[in-house]
Amino acid sequence: MAVPTVKLSSGYEMPLVGFGLWKVKNDTCADQIYNAIKAGYRCFDGACDYGNEVEAGQGVARAIKDGLVKREELFIVSKLWNSFHEGDKVEPICRKQLADWGVDYFDLYIVHFPVALKYVDPSVRYPPGWTSADDKIELANAPIHETWAAMESLVDKKLARSIGVSNFSSQLLMDLLRYARVRPATLQIEHHPYLTQTRLVEYAQKQGIAVTAYSSFGPLSFLELELKHARDTPPLFEHPVIKGLAEKYSRTPAQVLLRWATQRNIAVIPKSNDPTRLAQNLQVTDFDLEKSELEAISALDKGLRFNDPVAYGMDIPIF
Ligand SMILES: NC(=O)c1ccc[n+]([C@@H]2O[C@H](COP(=O)([O-])OP(=O)(O)OC[C@H]3O[C@@H](n4cnc5c(N)ncnc54)[C@H](OP(=O)(O)O)[C@@H]3O)[C@@H](O)[C@H]2O)c1
């Protein structure tokens, strides 16, 4: 079954289910991309910060060479890292990332965080990460309007078909929409039943900005980072509401969580290193939960955020 898409303000269609590349290991990344394409994935959510764009591109190239897919059937997403927010740094780093992937345009290029960090030359350290070599956070002064104007010129130059933002609040979106010549096509945010961000989702969707959920399984993704509050939070897969619905629909808890998002037109980008779970995560648009069931899942909201720089010990209180 072809994955349904969501129509973006740019006119392009984005698959509602994609494969997230954060923490996908370099030595398996190319094979995982290749196998994901074989399994039916067409959308890949990458980023400079994930450090695996070269390998991701190798997987794509092999799949195209073997005739599994054509470039135009793929939807490749990448992100602008915080160290490249200054106007003159955006295009060069985007071009480097395109070269890493081995493609000549991104379907979607996203501002990863509303945080500008000091520039790091890619020949010195790449990906630059949050902190300098001596573990300091070094902020830069590039305002978002400067970064956004440079993002817009990527669209003019056909280096990105659509541009978007991630980890932005409603206030930042409101401000951006006041001056954007090219509107953000998507907003990528942490979104799971413990953090529903209802007002932000509603505001973005009303503005014609498609929402993509990351970390759809809540604490699960953060256990391997040993985040204490992820360890202390009851797993969503074990929650009676989620388990009960999984039993009712003969699906897995993961599929119920992903359907809760896709049924509300929120795209998902789960990551899995396991071929069975990878295939399972794609089958999340072919059954429907009842309205009261969607509401029961949304009612689990605790305002509990995991992907927060402060939780990683950094003094960057953006949320
Ligand atoms: N914009 C941002 O700031 C941002 C932040 C975080 C993430 N993201 C994007 O969003 C993507 C997804 O988020 P995420 O990586 O945090 O986590 P996620 O997809 O919510 O969860 C990944 C975890 O769930 C497990 N898993 C996956 N499918 C499963 C299934 N069907 N059943 C049981 N367990 C399953 C994975 O283990 P196995 O691999 O062993 O299956 C892994 O431990 C990322 O890869 C990245 O592309 C963006």
Tab-separated table of C-alpha atoms and ligand atoms in Angstrom:
chain	number	residue	atom	x	y	z
A	1	MET	CA	0.000	0.000	0.000
A	2	ALA	CA	1.360	3.424	-0.962
A	3	VAL	CA	1.864	5.679	2.039
A	4	PRO	CA	-0.667	8.564	2.090
A	5	THR	CA	0.757	12.052	1.807
A	6	VAL	CA	0.073	15.474	3.240
A	7	LYS	CA	-0.033	18.431	0.843
A	8	LEU	CA	2.446	21.152	1.767
A	9	SER	CA	2.005	24.901	1.249
A	10	SER	CA	4.834	24.672	-1.304
A	11	GLY	CA	2.588	22.488	-3.465
A	12	TYR	CA	4.642	19.309	-2.898
A	13	GLU	CA	3.348	16.181	-1.145
A	14	MET	CA	5.101	14.767	1.931
A	15	PRO	CA	4.563	11.103	2.924
A	16	LEU	CA	2.735	10.794	6.256
A	17	VAL	CA	5.209	8.128	7.384
A	18	GLY	CA	8.959	8.411	7.051
A	19	PHE	CA	12.087	6.871	8.528
A	20	GLY	CA	13.990	8.903	11.128
A	21	LEU	CA	17.773	8.745	10.964
A	22	TRP	CA	18.795	9.964	14.416
A	23	LYS	CA	21.003	7.371	16.166
A	24	VAL	CA	21.122	5.169	13.056
A	25	LYS	CA	24.663	3.836	13.182
A	26	ASN	CA	27.129	4.730	10.440
A	27	ASP	CA	28.086	1.129	9.742
A	28	THR	CA	24.490	0.008	9.151
A	29	CYS	CA	22.929	3.218	7.819
A	30	ALA	CA	23.349	2.546	4.076
A	31	ASP	CA	21.861	-0.952	4.401
A	32	GLN	CA	19.020	0.316	6.559
A	33	ILE	CA	18.091	2.984	4.035
A	34	TYR	CA	18.269	0.420	1.235
A	35	ASN	CA	16.086	-2.033	3.163
A	36	ALA	CA	13.668	0.715	4.163
A	37	ILE	CA	13.214	1.659	0.504
A	38	LYS	CA	12.643	-2.026	-0.267
A	39	ALA	CA	10.031	-2.156	2.507
A	40	GLY	CA	8.205	0.813	0.957
A	41	TYR	CA	9.615	3.866	2.765
A	42	ARG	CA	9.974	6.941	0.555
A	43	CYS	CA	10.596	9.663	3.157
A	44	PHE	CA	13.862	9.943	5.127
A	45	ASP	CA	14.416	12.393	7.944
A	46	GLY	CA	18.099	13.228	8.162
A	47	ALA	CA	20.197	16.027	9.643
A	48	CYS	CA	23.745	17.299	9.745
A	49	ASP	CA	23.714	16.574	13.475
A	50	TYR	CA	23.000	12.850	12.991
A	51	GLY	CA	26.440	12.417	11.394
A	52	ASN	CA	25.278	9.787	8.904
A	53	GLU	CA	24.306	11.700	5.761
A	54	VAL	CA	27.125	10.234	3.644
A	55	GLU	CA	26.029	6.688	4.492
A	56	ALA	CA	22.351	7.579	4.020
A	57	GLY	CA	23.213	8.852	0.540
A	58	GLN	CA	25.052	5.613	-0.220
A	59	GLY	CA	21.913	3.637	0.615
A	60	VAL	CA	19.813	5.889	-1.621
A	61	ALA	CA	22.313	5.648	-4.488
A	62	ARG	CA	22.350	1.858	-4.308
A	63	ALA	CA	18.553	1.680	-4.304
A	64	ILE	CA	18.355	3.983	-7.333
A	65	LYS	CA	21.105	2.053	-9.136
A	66	ASP	CA	19.297	-1.257	-8.495
A	67	GLY	CA	16.070	0.203	-9.905
A	68	LEU	CA	14.121	0.022	-6.612
A	69	VAL	CA	13.156	3.663	-6.817
A	70	LYS	CA	13.739	6.906	-8.707
A	71	ARG	CA	15.070	10.047	-7.022
A	72	GLU	CA	11.805	11.901	-7.717
A	73	GLU	CA	9.865	9.216	-5.810
A	74	LEU	CA	11.848	9.913	-2.651
A	75	PHE	CA	11.253	12.685	-0.121
A	76	ILE	CA	14.601	13.522	1.447
A	77	VAL	CA	14.617	15.777	4.495
A	78	SER	CA	17.657	17.370	6.074
A	79	LYS	CA	18.245	20.045	8.677
A	80	LEU	CA	20.315	23.173	9.156
A	81	TRP	CA	22.425	22.805	12.285
A	82	ASN	CA	22.633	25.612	14.868
A	83	SER	CA	26.235	26.515	13.968
A	84	PHE	CA	25.212	27.627	10.473
A	85	HIS	CA	22.486	30.197	11.182
A	86	GLU	CA	24.399	33.223	9.868
A	87	GLY	CA	23.080	34.294	6.470
A	88	ASP	CA	26.286	33.559	4.555
A	89	LYS	CA	26.733	30.113	6.154
A	90	VAL	CA	23.392	28.580	5.133
A	91	GLU	CA	23.916	27.920	1.436
A	92	PRO	CA	27.476	26.519	1.716
A	93	ILE	CA	26.459	24.030	4.402
A	94	CYS	CA	23.311	23.053	2.527
A	95	ARG	CA	25.461	22.387	-0.551
A	96	LYS	CA	27.841	20.264	1.555
A	97	GLN	CA	24.921	18.254	2.922
A	98	LEU	CA	23.523	17.771	-0.600
A	99	ALA	CA	26.955	16.519	-1.699
A	100	ASP	CA	27.050	14.154	1.301
A	101	TRP	CA	23.672	12.706	0.288
A	102	GLY	CA	24.693	12.682	-3.395
A	103	VAL	CA	21.546	14.537	-4.478
A	104	ASP	CA	21.045	17.959	-6.030
A	105	TYR	CA	18.032	19.111	-4.033
A	106	PHE	CA	16.383	18.388	-0.692
A	107	ASP	CA	12.634	17.881	-0.684
A	108	LEU	CA	12.569	19.637	2.662
A	109	TYR	CA	15.283	21.525	4.545
A	110	ILE	CA	14.506	22.476	8.147
A	111	VAL	CA	15.958	24.871	10.719
A	112	HIS	CA	16.756	22.260	13.397
A	113	PHE	CA	16.492	24.510	16.484
A	114	PRO	CA	15.756	28.201	17.079
A	115	VAL	CA	19.249	28.481	18.557
A	116	ALA	CA	22.238	30.102	16.842
A	117	LEU	CA	25.637	28.751	17.851
A	118	LYS	CA	29.070	30.042	16.890
A	119	TYR	CA	30.182	28.963	13.417
A	120	VAL	CA	32.401	25.906	13.195
A	121	ASP	CA	34.231	25.284	9.935
A	122	PRO	CA	33.265	21.790	8.723
A	123	SER	CA	36.928	21.032	8.036
A	124	VAL	CA	37.601	21.574	11.762
A	125	ARG	CA	34.704	19.610	13.285
A	126	TYR	CA	31.716	17.996	11.611
A	127	PRO	CA	29.042	17.605	12.721
A	128	PRO	CA	29.762	20.443	15.169
A	129	GLY	CA	27.357	19.345	17.939
A	130	TRP	CA	26.121	21.604	20.712
A	131	THR	CA	29.398	22.317	22.444
A	132	SER	CA	32.904	23.414	21.505
A	133	ALA	CA	35.913	21.113	21.772
A	134	ASP	CA	36.375	22.250	25.406
A	135	ASP	CA	32.699	21.518	26.172
A	136	LYS	CA	31.425	25.130	26.163
A	137	ILE	CA	28.179	26.417	24.670
A	138	GLU	CA	29.073	29.336	22.397
A	139	LEU	CA	26.028	31.237	21.186
A	140	ALA	CA	25.959	33.411	18.064
A	141	ASN	CA	23.859	36.453	17.274
A	142	ALA	CA	22.144	35.506	14.010
A	143	PRO	CA	18.455	36.386	14.368
A	144	ILE	CA	15.923	34.017	12.830
A	145	HIS	CA	14.908	36.490	10.103
A	146	GLU	CA	18.497	36.436	8.808
A	147	THR	CA	18.560	32.628	8.781
A	148	TRP	CA	15.124	32.459	7.181
A	149	ALA	CA	16.027	34.836	4.334
A	150	ALA	CA	18.966	32.529	3.531
A	151	MET	CA	16.635	29.495	3.723
A	152	GLU	CA	14.306	31.229	1.240
A	153	SER	CA	17.140	31.727	-1.194
A	154	LEU	CA	17.705	27.930	-1.130
A	155	VAL	CA	14.202	27.599	-2.569
A	156	ASP	CA	14.949	30.297	-5.191
A	157	LYS	CA	18.074	28.364	-6.199
A	158	LYS	CA	16.167	25.038	-6.238
A	159	LEU	CA	18.442	23.513	-3.603
A	160	ALA	CA	15.367	22.869	-1.418
A	161	ARG	CA	11.821	22.365	-2.681
A	162	SER	CA	10.272	23.179	0.689
A	163	ILE	CA	11.675	24.732	3.839
A	164	GLY	CA	10.511	24.331	7.411
A	165	VAL	CA	11.330	24.685	11.079
A	166	SER	CA	11.702	22.444	14.100
A	167	ASN	CA	11.408	22.963	17.837
A	168	PHE	CA	9.728	26.344	17.290
A	169	SER	CA	7.040	27.671	19.643
A	170	SER	CA	3.798	29.351	18.519
A	171	GLN	CA	5.336	32.747	19.320
A	172	LEU	CA	8.315	32.117	17.047
A	173	LEU	CA	6.017	30.869	14.276
A	174	MET	CA	3.816	33.941	14.617
A	175	ASP	CA	6.832	36.181	14.273
A	176	LEU	CA	8.253	34.225	11.320
A	177	LEU	CA	4.929	34.358	9.480
A	178	ARG	CA	4.937	38.167	9.709
A	179	TYR	CA	7.856	38.445	7.323
A	180	ALA	CA	8.286	35.081	5.563
A	181	ARG	CA	8.336	35.444	1.774
A	182	VAL	CA	8.338	31.619	1.623
A	183	ARG	CA	6.171	30.227	4.397
A	184	PRO	CA	7.485	27.327	6.450
A	185	ALA	CA	5.935	24.205	4.919
A	186	THR	CA	6.365	22.055	8.023
A	187	LEU	CA	6.923	22.225	11.765
A	188	GLN	CA	8.745	19.258	13.316
A	189	ILE	CA	8.191	18.859	17.048
A	190	GLU	CA	8.350	16.339	19.845
A	191	HIS	CA	4.850	14.906	19.954
A	192	HIS	CA	3.572	11.836	21.811
A	193	PRO	CA	0.767	11.214	24.310
A	194	TYR	CA	2.871	12.539	27.205
A	195	LEU	CA	3.532	15.775	25.258
A	196	THR	CA	0.650	16.599	22.934
A	197	GLN	CA	1.363	20.355	22.462
A	198	THR	CA	-2.263	20.759	21.373
A	199	ARG	CA	-2.303	24.553	20.965
A	200	LEU	CA	0.900	24.580	18.942
A	201	VAL	CA	-0.318	21.761	16.669
A	202	GLU	CA	-3.670	23.464	16.115
A	203	TYR	CA	-2.071	26.829	15.433
A	204	ALA	CA	0.415	25.406	12.919
A	205	GLN	CA	-2.207	23.351	11.101
A	206	LYS	CA	-4.552	26.391	10.919
A	207	GLN	CA	-1.705	28.319	9.316
A	208	GLY	CA	-1.296	25.607	6.671
A	209	ILE	CA	1.960	24.374	8.214
A	210	ALA	CA	2.107	20.563	8.210
A	211	VAL	CA	3.143	19.087	11.554
A	212	THR	CA	5.616	16.218	11.838
A	213	ALA	CA	5.902	14.362	15.132
A	214	TYR	CA	9.250	13.168	16.380
A	215	SER	CA	9.905	10.732	19.241
A	216	SER	CA	6.398	9.277	18.815
A	217	PHE	CA	7.142	6.591	21.424
A	218	GLY	CA	7.883	9.121	24.176
A	219	PRO	CA	10.553	8.012	26.651
A	220	LEU	CA	11.651	4.958	24.654
A	221	SER	CA	14.052	6.815	22.355
A	222	PHE	CA	15.755	8.484	25.316
A	223	LEU	CA	16.540	5.375	27.365
A	224	GLU	CA	19.700	4.776	25.363
A	225	LEU	CA	20.816	8.348	26.189
A	226	GLU	CA	20.288	7.442	29.842
A	227	LEU	CA	18.044	10.424	30.496
A	228	LYS	CA	16.862	9.990	34.078
A	229	HIS	CA	13.313	11.221	33.547
A	230	ALA	CA	12.954	8.860	30.562
A	231	ARG	CA	13.913	5.952	32.837
A	232	ASP	CA	11.486	7.131	35.523
A	233	THR	CA	8.500	7.501	33.150
A	234	PRO	CA	6.184	4.525	32.639
A	235	PRO	CA	6.668	3.210	29.078
A	236	LEU	CA	3.874	4.195	26.692
A	237	PHE	CA	3.781	0.677	25.245
A	238	GLU	CA	2.733	-0.643	28.678
A	239	HIS	CA	0.046	1.966	29.277
A	240	PRO	CA	-3.384	0.284	29.674
A	241	VAL	CA	-5.038	2.717	27.218
A	242	ILE	CA	-2.474	1.978	24.503
A	243	LYS	CA	-2.299	-1.755	25.284
A	244	GLY	CA	-6.092	-2.044	25.273
A	245	LEU	CA	-6.397	-0.397	21.861
A	246	ALA	CA	-3.572	-2.530	20.470
A	247	GLU	CA	-5.495	-5.637	21.552
A	248	LYS	CA	-8.794	-4.323	20.188
A	249	TYR	CA	-7.352	-3.602	16.727
A	250	SER	CA	-4.851	-6.529	16.668
A	251	ARG	CA	-1.997	-4.052	16.216
A	252	THR	CA	1.096	-3.345	18.240
A	253	PRO	CA	1.246	-0.488	20.766
A	254	ALA	CA	3.738	1.224	18.423
A	255	GLN	CA	1.208	1.132	15.594
A	256	VAL	CA	-1.528	2.564	17.836
A	257	LEU	CA	0.758	5.460	18.831
A	258	LEU	CA	1.693	6.181	15.233
A	259	ARG	CA	-1.955	5.952	14.083
A	260	TRP	CA	-2.991	8.414	16.806
A	261	ALA	CA	-0.780	10.943	15.014
A	262	THR	CA	-1.358	10.072	11.352
A	263	GLN	CA	-5.130	9.976	11.790
A	264	ARG	CA	-4.913	13.639	12.835
A	265	ASN	CA	-2.816	14.431	9.741
A	266	ILE	CA	0.404	14.604	11.753
A	267	ALA	CA	3.303	12.959	9.911
A	268	VAL	CA	5.528	10.493	11.790
A	269	ILE	CA	9.182	9.531	11.315
A	270	PRO	CA	9.852	6.552	13.597
A	271	LYS	CA	13.335	5.134	13.695
A	272	SER	CA	14.020	1.426	14.008
A	273	ASN	CA	17.151	-0.642	13.625
A	274	ASP	CA	15.061	-3.798	13.326
A	275	PRO	CA	13.602	-4.926	9.957
A	276	THR	CA	10.376	-6.317	11.479
A	277	ARG	CA	9.658	-3.142	13.449
A	278	LEU	CA	10.637	-1.039	10.441
A	279	ALA	CA	7.971	-2.770	8.319
A	280	GLN	CA	5.446	-2.599	11.156
A	281	ASN	CA	5.904	1.166	11.538
A	282	LEU	CA	4.864	1.707	7.921
A	283	GLN	CA	1.495	-0.028	8.411
A	284	VAL	CA	-0.062	2.794	10.376
A	285	THR	CA	-2.539	4.374	8.003
A	286	ASP	CA	-4.782	1.394	7.188
A	287	PHE	CA	-6.983	1.276	10.300
A	288	ASP	CA	-8.948	3.930	12.164
A	289	LEU	CA	-9.296	4.632	15.856
A	290	GLU	CA	-12.627	5.993	17.086
A	291	LYS	CA	-12.814	9.691	17.964
A	292	SER	CA	-13.227	8.855	21.674
A	293	GLU	CA	-10.131	6.632	21.457
A	294	LEU	CA	-8.056	9.421	19.895
A	295	GLU	CA	-9.245	11.634	22.743
A	296	ALA	CA	-8.432	9.021	25.378
A	297	ILE	CA	-4.847	8.861	24.087
A	298	SER	CA	-4.582	12.673	23.978
A	299	ALA	CA	-5.802	12.763	27.599
A	300	LEU	CA	-2.536	11.070	28.692
A	301	ASP	CA	-0.768	14.412	28.187
A	302	LYS	CA	1.597	15.338	31.039
A	303	GLY	CA	3.526	18.129	29.320
A	304	LEU	CA	6.527	15.835	29.608
A	305	ARG	CA	9.347	16.732	27.209
A	306	PHE	CA	12.411	14.571	26.683
A	307	ASN	CA	14.345	16.300	23.882
A	308	ASP	CA	15.200	19.392	25.895
A	309	PRO	CA	18.724	20.887	25.887
A	310	VAL	CA	18.292	21.620	29.618
A	311	ALA	CA	17.722	17.898	30.289
A	312	TYR	CA	21.100	17.254	28.656
A	313	GLY	CA	22.708	19.674	31.100
A	314	MET	CA	22.920	22.678	28.752
A	315	ASP	CA	21.885	26.179	29.768
A	316	ILE	CA	19.664	26.716	26.704
A	317	PRO	CA	16.123	27.062	28.115
A	318	ILE	CA	14.237	27.290	24.807
A	319	PHE	CA	11.197	25.359	26.013
B	1	LIG	N1	13.886	17.789	15.075
B	1	LIG	C1	14.413	17.281	16.165
B	1	LIG	O1	14.933	17.996	17.042
B	1	LIG	C2	14.362	15.785	16.376
B	1	LIG	C3	14.600	15.252	17.659
B	1	LIG	C4	14.500	13.869	17.840
B	1	LIG	C5	14.185	13.064	16.766
B	1	LIG	N2	13.978	13.608	15.515
B	1	LIG	C6	13.658	12.757	14.345
B	1	LIG	O2	12.585	11.890	14.677
B	1	LIG	C7	12.980	10.536	14.474
B	1	LIG	C8	12.232	9.625	15.444
B	1	LIG	O3	12.438	10.001	16.775
B	1	LIG	P1	13.348	9.159	17.764
B	1	LIG	O4	14.495	8.591	17.006
B	1	LIG	O5	13.581	10.020	18.943
B	1	LIG	O6	12.504	8.010	18.298
B	1	LIG	P2	11.291	7.058	18.040
B	1	LIG	O7	11.143	6.749	16.628
B	1	LIG	O8	10.152	7.608	18.823
B	1	LIG	O9	11.771	5.801	18.869
B	1	LIG	C9	12.875	5.048	18.533
B	1	LIG	C10	12.962	3.923	19.547
B	1	LIG	O10	11.800	3.103	19.443
B	1	LIG	C11	12.187	1.758	19.125
B	1	LIG	N3	11.166	1.264	18.168
B	1	LIG	C12	10.965	1.706	16.903
B	1	LIG	N4	9.916	1.072	16.356
B	1	LIG	C13	9.427	0.212	17.283
B	1	LIG	C14	8.360	-0.713	17.290
B	1	LIG	N5	7.568	-0.861	16.244
B	1	LIG	N6	8.173	-1.442	18.418
B	1	LIG	C15	8.977	-1.301	19.482
B	1	LIG	N7	10.008	-0.424	19.532
B	1	LIG	C16	10.235	0.329	18.440
B	1	LIG	C17	13.569	1.876	18.553
B	1	LIG	O11	14.309	0.718	18.818
B	1	LIG	P3	14.865	-0.219	17.621
B	1	LIG	O12	15.688	0.658	16.735
B	1	LIG	O13	15.632	-1.263	18.333
B	1	LIG	O14	13.640	-0.748	16.925
B	1	LIG	C18	14.143	3.055	19.334
B	1	LIG	O15	14.575	2.624	20.613
B	1	LIG	C19	14.500	10.591	14.648
B	1	LIG	O16	15.150	9.467	14.147
B	1	LIG	C20	14.825	11.877	13.921
B	1	LIG	O17	14.806	11.678	12.519
B	1	LIG	C21	14.039	14.951	15.333
